[in-house]
Amino acid sequence: MALDPALHDWLLDTDPALRWQVERDLIDAPRDEWEATRSRIATEGFGARLLALQDPDGQWAGGAFFPKDFDFDGPEAAEGAGQPWTATTWSLNALRDWGLDPAALAGTAERLDANSRWEYDGSPYWRGEVDCCINAYTLASGVWLGADVSGIAQWFLEHRMSDGGWNCEWVEGSTRSSFHSTLNVLLALLYAEQATGGSDELRAARHAGEEYLLERRLMRRLSTDEPVGPWVTRFAYPFRAPFSVLKATDYFREAALHDGVPPDARLGDAIEVVRAARRPDGTWLQEHRYPGQSWFDVDVPPGLPSPWLTFFGTRVLRWWDGAAA
């Protein structure tokens, strides 16, 4: 699927964190070309700005998941106030997802091991927490930075629900999986498997988690076939923690390419939701902004065409339609 010339130029006129992915996945640029663009992340644009905000102790905003000055009893912790996106975990997520070379963060894994502690119980950063999503982010970042996160990988095997997925609210007694939690865990397990080769146990767990979502066609309750929630079809970048069919179909694209298998037909309904959101000019709109403090904006405000969402939407449809051709 060739890009419209105007869309082609618009997507290339972006930060290196996005541009290199456009070059690799949408216009099939030579490897040396997109790798050269990717190498600029550490010295230009979003990546350079976020690297400059790292604390001497290896953290961002002085905390593991929350800034050090976060008031857990104040207005910023009230319902609807959102999650602050400035602390270490979220900053690492952004840099990793943008494709930063981990060499730019040399020594960070060791500094975090020495200095960063989870707000939940004070345990060391690379030991993980009790929240599935937090542990997923930590597993992926640990693999990326070369930390020993084998204990977290094992933790996912021990905390998988009987229906195949995961739920961050297991500590509150939940026994059913969550769309949000399951997708975040799958993203981490796939990332770790791509980087290290994984294990048969973790691969089986990943496939079981995928089946949990596929049985529900990424959108519906298994019991009633009703939509699981309005957030399923709400597209926003940065993706953050919530589930959406765009985030999920992009994951299944990556997993299918990694596993060397064709697209699963049960993705069809979700794919058509992604397709229906594409505007006549080939763009996708930013539909939402998750509340909470951030270091700086990396995409457009709601209501405007989003280069990031357009990239992900185009990449998903290119994969799906190409497999059907």
PDB file of N, CA, C and O in Angstrom, residues 280-320:
ATOM      1  N   PRO A 280     -10.743  10.770   5.068  1.00  0.00           N
ATOM      2  CA  PRO A 280     -10.527  10.715   3.614  1.00  0.00           C
ATOM      3  C   PRO A 280      -9.116  11.093   3.173  1.00  0.00           C
ATOM      4  O   PRO A 280      -8.638  10.610   2.138  1.00  0.00           O
ATOM      5  N   ASP A 281      -8.436  11.950   3.955  1.00  0.00           N
ATOM      6  CA  ASP A 281      -7.067  12.334   3.582  1.00  0.00           C
ATOM      7  C   ASP A 281      -6.024  11.340   4.074  1.00  0.00           C
ATOM      8  O   ASP A 281      -4.819  11.562   3.929  1.00  0.00           O
ATOM      9  N   GLY A 282      -6.466  10.219   4.680  1.00  0.00           N
ATOM     10  CA  GLY A 282      -5.544   9.177   5.115  1.00  0.00           C
ATOM     11  C   GLY A 282      -5.021   9.341   6.522  1.00  0.00           C
ATOM     12  O   GLY A 282      -4.178   8.544   6.960  1.00  0.00           O
ATOM     13  N   THR A 283      -5.508  10.334   7.266  1.00  0.00           N
ATOM     14  CA  THR A 283      -5.030  10.567   8.621  1.00  0.00           C
ATOM     15  C   THR A 283      -6.006  10.032   9.659  1.00  0.00           C
ATOM     16  O   THR A 283      -7.172   9.768   9.352  1.00  0.00           O
ATOM     17  N   TRP A 284      -5.518   9.889  10.878  1.00  0.00           N
ATOM     18  CA  TRP A 284      -6.347   9.574  12.040  1.00  0.00           C
ATOM     19  C   TRP A 284      -6.278  10.756  13.003  1.00  0.00           C
ATOM     20  O   TRP A 284      -5.208  11.361  13.185  1.00  0.00           O
ATOM     21  N   LEU A 285      -7.404  11.080  13.623  1.00  0.00           N
ATOM     22  CA  LEU A 285      -7.452  12.192  14.557  1.00  0.00           C
ATOM     23  C   LEU A 285      -7.023  11.768  15.958  1.00  0.00           C
ATOM     24  O   LEU A 285      -7.324  10.652  16.397  1.00  0.00           O
ATOM     25  N   GLN A 286      -6.357  12.680  16.644  1.00  0.00           N
ATOM     26  CA  GLN A 286      -6.161  12.526  18.084  1.00  0.00           C
ATOM     27  C   GLN A 286      -7.526  12.709  18.738  1.00  0.00           C
ATOM     28  O   GLN A 286      -8.184  13.730  18.558  1.00  0.00           O
ATOM     29  N   GLU A 287      -7.984  11.695  19.488  1.00  0.00           N
ATOM     30  CA  GLU A 287      -9.327  11.737  20.055  1.00  0.00           C
ATOM     31  C   GLU A 287      -9.361  12.085  21.534  1.00  0.00           C
ATOM     32  O   GLU A 287     -10.421  12.434  22.067  1.00  0.00           O
ATOM     33  N   HIS A 288      -8.217  11.994  22.196  1.00  0.00           N
ATOM     34  CA  HIS A 288      -8.245  12.115  23.656  1.00  0.00           C
ATOM     35  C   HIS A 288      -6.843  12.438  24.147  1.00  0.00           C
ATOM     36  O   HIS A 288      -5.851  12.154  23.448  1.00  0.00           O
ATOM     37  N   ARG A 289      -6.753  13.044  25.292  1.00  0.00           N
ATOM     38  CA  ARG A 289      -5.465  13.203  25.966  1.00  0.00           C
ATOM     39  C   ARG A 289      -5.641  12.746  27.404  1.00  0.00           C
ATOM     40  O   ARG A 289      -6.485  13.270  28.127  1.00  0.00           O
ATOM     41  N   TYR A 290      -4.859  11.744  27.801  1.00  0.00           N
ATOM     42  CA  TYR A 290      -4.976  11.226  29.155  1.00  0.00           C
ATOM     43  C   TYR A 290      -4.499  12.292  30.145  1.00  0.00           C
ATOM     44  O   TYR A 290      -3.405  12.837  29.999  1.00  0.00           O
ATOM     45  N   PRO A 291      -5.315  12.613  31.156  1.00  0.00           N
ATOM     46  CA  PRO A 291      -4.941  13.690  32.077  1.00  0.00           C
ATOM     47  C   PRO A 291      -3.742  13.316  32.936  1.00  0.00           C
ATOM     48  O   PRO A 291      -3.485  12.145  33.203  1.00  0.00           O
ATOM     49  N   GLY A 292      -3.025  14.328  33.356  1.00  0.00           N
ATOM     50  CA  GLY A 292      -1.857  14.131  34.200  1.00  0.00           C
ATOM     51  C   GLY A 292      -0.665  14.900  33.670  1.00  0.00           C
ATOM     52  O   GLY A 292      -0.558  15.172  32.478  1.00  0.00           O
ATOM     53  N   GLN A 293       0.223  15.235  34.561  1.00  0.00           N
ATOM     54  CA  GLN A 293       1.399  16.028  34.215  1.00  0.00           C
ATOM     55  C   GLN A 293       2.333  15.259  33.288  1.00  0.00           C
ATOM     56  O   GLN A 293       2.596  14.073  33.486  1.00  0.00           O
ATOM     57  N   SER A 294       2.856  15.928  32.274  1.00  0.00           N
ATOM     58  CA  SER A 294       3.850  15.334  31.382  1.00  0.00           C
ATOM     59  C   SER A 294       5.004  16.315  31.213  1.00  0.00           C
ATOM     60  O   SER A 294       4.871  17.514  31.500  1.00  0.00           O
ATOM     61  N   TRP A 295       6.137  15.823  30.761  1.00  0.00           N
ATOM     62  CA  TRP A 295       7.288  16.698  30.564  1.00  0.00           C
ATOM     63  C   TRP A 295       7.044  17.685  29.423  1.00  0.00           C
ATOM     64  O   TRP A 295       7.334  18.869  29.539  1.00  0.00           O
ATOM     65  N   PHE A 296       6.512  17.181  28.319  1.00  0.00           N
ATOM     66  CA  PHE A 296       6.229  18.017  27.155  1.00  0.00           C
ATOM     67  C   PHE A 296       5.334  17.211  26.215  1.00  0.00           C
ATOM     68  O   PHE A 296       5.240  15.986  26.317  1.00  0.00           O
ATOM     69  N   ASP A 297       4.658  17.911  25.320  1.00  0.00           N
ATOM     70  CA  ASP A 297       3.768  17.243  24.374  1.00  0.00           C
ATOM     71  C   ASP A 297       4.568  16.605  23.245  1.00  0.00           C
ATOM     72  O   ASP A 297       5.530  17.198  22.729  1.00  0.00           O
ATOM     73  N   VAL A 298       4.161  15.409  22.868  1.00  0.00           N
ATOM     74  CA  VAL A 298       4.818  14.725  21.750  1.00  0.00           C
ATOM     75  C   VAL A 298       3.860  14.475  20.591  1.00  0.00           C
ATOM     76  O   VAL A 298       4.244  13.869  19.593  1.00  0.00           O
ATOM     77  N   ASP A 299       2.627  14.929  20.730  1.00  0.00           N
ATOM     78  CA  ASP A 299       1.663  14.802  19.647  1.00  0.00           C
ATOM     79  C   ASP A 299       0.682  15.968  19.739  1.00  0.00           C
ATOM     80  O   ASP A 299       0.741  16.784  20.661  1.00  0.00           O
ATOM     81  N   VAL A 300      -0.227  16.025  18.790  1.00  0.00           N
ATOM     82  CA  VAL A 300      -1.142  17.153  18.662  1.00  0.00           C
ATOM     83  C   VAL A 300      -2.267  17.072  19.695  1.00  0.00           C
ATOM     84  O   VAL A 300      -2.534  16.010  20.263  1.00  0.00           O
ATOM     85  N   PRO A 301      -2.957  18.190  19.953  1.00  0.00           N
ATOM     86  CA  PRO A 301      -4.117  18.176  20.846  1.00  0.00           C
ATOM     87  C   PRO A 301      -5.279  17.404  20.220  1.00  0.00           C
ATOM     88  O   PRO A 301      -5.312  17.171  19.008  1.00  0.00           O
ATOM     89  N   PRO A 302      -6.248  16.998  21.045  1.00  0.00           N
ATOM     90  CA  PRO A 302      -7.434  16.308  20.512  1.00  0.00           C
ATOM     91  C   PRO A 302      -8.125  17.135  19.432  1.00  0.00           C
ATOM     92  O   PRO A 302      -8.214  18.365  19.521  1.00  0.00           O
ATOM     93  N   GLY A 303      -8.616  16.416  18.417  1.00  0.00           N
ATOM     94  CA  GLY A 303      -9.324  17.051  17.322  1.00  0.00           C
ATOM     95  C   GLY A 303      -8.485  17.323  16.103  1.00  0.00           C
ATOM     96  O   GLY A 303      -9.023  17.672  15.039  1.00  0.00           O
ATOM     97  N   LEU A 304      -7.163  17.152  16.206  1.00  0.00           N
ATOM     98  CA  LEU A 304      -6.266  17.409  15.082  1.00  0.00           C
ATOM     99  C   LEU A 304      -5.707  16.096  14.537  1.00  0.00           C
ATOM    100  O   LEU A 304      -5.606  15.103  15.248  1.00  0.00           O
ATOM    101  N   PRO A 305      -5.310  16.097  13.262  1.00  0.00           N
ATOM    102  CA  PRO A 305      -4.691  14.891  12.695  1.00  0.00           C
ATOM    103  C   PRO A 305      -3.378  14.566  13.404  1.00  0.00           C
ATOM    104  O   PRO A 305      -2.510  15.425  13.541  1.00  0.00           O
ATOM    105  N   SER A 306      -3.252  13.340  13.859  1.00  0.00           N
ATOM    106  CA  SER A 306      -2.100  12.904  14.641  1.00  0.00           C
ATOM    107  C   SER A 306      -1.111  12.139  13.763  1.00  0.00           C
ATOM    108  O   SER A 306      -1.455  11.085  13.211  1.00  0.00           O
ATOM    109  N   PRO A 307       0.122  12.622  13.640  1.00  0.00           N
ATOM    110  CA  PRO A 307       1.120  11.840  12.897  1.00  0.00           C
ATOM    111  C   PRO A 307       1.363  10.461  13.509  1.00  0.00           C
ATOM    112  O   PRO A 307       1.525   9.476  12.783  1.00  0.00           O
ATOM    113  N   TRP A 308       1.393  10.385  14.843  1.00  0.00           N
ATOM    114  CA  TRP A 308       1.645   9.102  15.487  1.00  0.00           C
ATOM    115  C   TRP A 308       0.520   8.112  15.233  1.00  0.00           C
ATOM    116  O   TRP A 308       0.763   6.963  14.848  1.00  0.00           O
ATOM    117  N   LEU A 309      -0.725   8.521  15.451  1.00  0.00           N
ATOM    118  CA  LEU A 309      -1.844   7.610  15.231  1.00  0.00           C
ATOM    119  C   LEU A 309      -1.969   7.245  13.756  1.00  0.00           C
ATOM    120  O   LEU A 309      -2.329   6.111  13.415  1.00  0.00           O
ATOM    121  N   THR A 310      -1.651   8.195  12.882  1.00  0.00           N
ATOM    122  CA  THR A 310      -1.678   7.900  11.447  1.00  0.00           C
ATOM    123  C   THR A 310      -0.628   6.870  11.094  1.00  0.00           C
ATOM    124  O   THR A 310      -0.878   5.962  10.283  1.00  0.00           O
ATOM    125  N   PHE A 311       0.528   6.965  11.700  1.00  0.00           N
ATOM    126  CA  PHE A 311       1.563   5.953  11.479  1.00  0.00           C
ATOM    127  C   PHE A 311       1.077   4.571  11.921  1.00  0.00           C
ATOM    128  O   PHE A 311       1.148   3.601  11.153  1.00  0.00           O
ATOM    129  N   PHE A 312       0.570   4.469  13.152  1.00  0.00           N
ATOM    130  CA  PHE A 312       0.142   3.160  13.644  1.00  0.00           C
ATOM    131  C   PHE A 312      -1.034   2.610  12.832  1.00  0.00           C
ATOM    132  O   PHE A 312      -1.060   1.422  12.488  1.00  0.00           O
ATOM    133  N   GLY A 313      -2.018   3.460  12.532  1.00  0.00           N
ATOM    134  CA  GLY A 313      -3.163   2.999  11.756  1.00  0.00           C
ATOM    135  C   GLY A 313      -2.754   2.537  10.372  1.00  0.00           C
ATOM    136  O   GLY A 313      -3.209   1.485   9.890  1.00  0.00           O
ATOM    137  N   THR A 314      -1.896   3.298   9.716  1.00  0.00           N
ATOM    138  CA  THR A 314      -1.440   2.925   8.376  1.00  0.00           C
ATOM    139  C   THR A 314      -0.626   1.649   8.411  1.00  0.00           C
ATOM    140  O   THR A 314      -0.765   0.779   7.540  1.00  0.00           O
ATOM    141  N   ARG A 315       0.212   1.500   9.433  1.00  0.00           N
ATOM    142  CA  ARG A 315       1.043   0.301   9.544  1.00  0.00           C
ATOM    143  C   ARG A 315       0.186  -0.937   9.737  1.00  0.00           C
ATOM    144  O   ARG A 315       0.445  -1.988   9.115  1.00  0.00           O
ATOM    145  N   VAL A 316      -0.840  -0.849  10.575  1.00  0.00           N
ATOM    146  CA  VAL A 316      -1.718  -1.986  10.808  1.00  0.00           C
ATOM    147  C   VAL A 316      -2.461  -2.381   9.532  1.00  0.00           C
ATOM    148  O   VAL A 316      -2.515  -3.570   9.172  1.00  0.00           O
ATOM    149  N   LEU A 317      -3.037  -1.408   8.847  1.00  0.00           N
ATOM    150  CA  LEU A 317      -3.796  -1.720   7.626  1.00  0.00           C
ATOM    151  C   LEU A 317      -2.884  -2.226   6.512  1.00  0.00           C
ATOM    152  O   LEU A 317      -3.289  -3.094   5.728  1.00  0.00           O
ATOM    153  N   ARG A 318      -1.687  -1.702   6.446  1.00  0.00           N
ATOM    154  CA  ARG A 318      -0.732  -2.172   5.427  1.00  0.00           C
ATOM    155  C   ARG A 318      -0.430  -3.654   5.645  1.00  0.00           C
ATOM    156  O   ARG A 318      -0.364  -4.442   4.684  1.00  0.00           O
ATOM    157  N   TRP A 319      -0.245  -4.033   6.900  1.00  0.00           N
ATOM    158  CA  TRP A 319       0.003  -5.445   7.223  1.00  0.00           C
ATOM    159  C   TRP A 319      -1.205  -6.309   6.905  1.00  0.00           C
ATOM    160  O   TRP A 319      -1.100  -7.333   6.228  1.00  0.00           O
ATOM    161  N   TRP A 320      -2.365  -5.899   7.386  1.00  0.00           N
ATOM    162  CA  TRP A 320      -3.592  -6.686   7.225  1.00  0.00           C
ATOM    163  C   TRP A 320      -3.963  -6.829   5.744  1.00  0.00           C
ATOM    164  O   TRP A 320      -4.208  -7.931   5.254  1.00  0.00           O
TER     165      TRP A 320
END
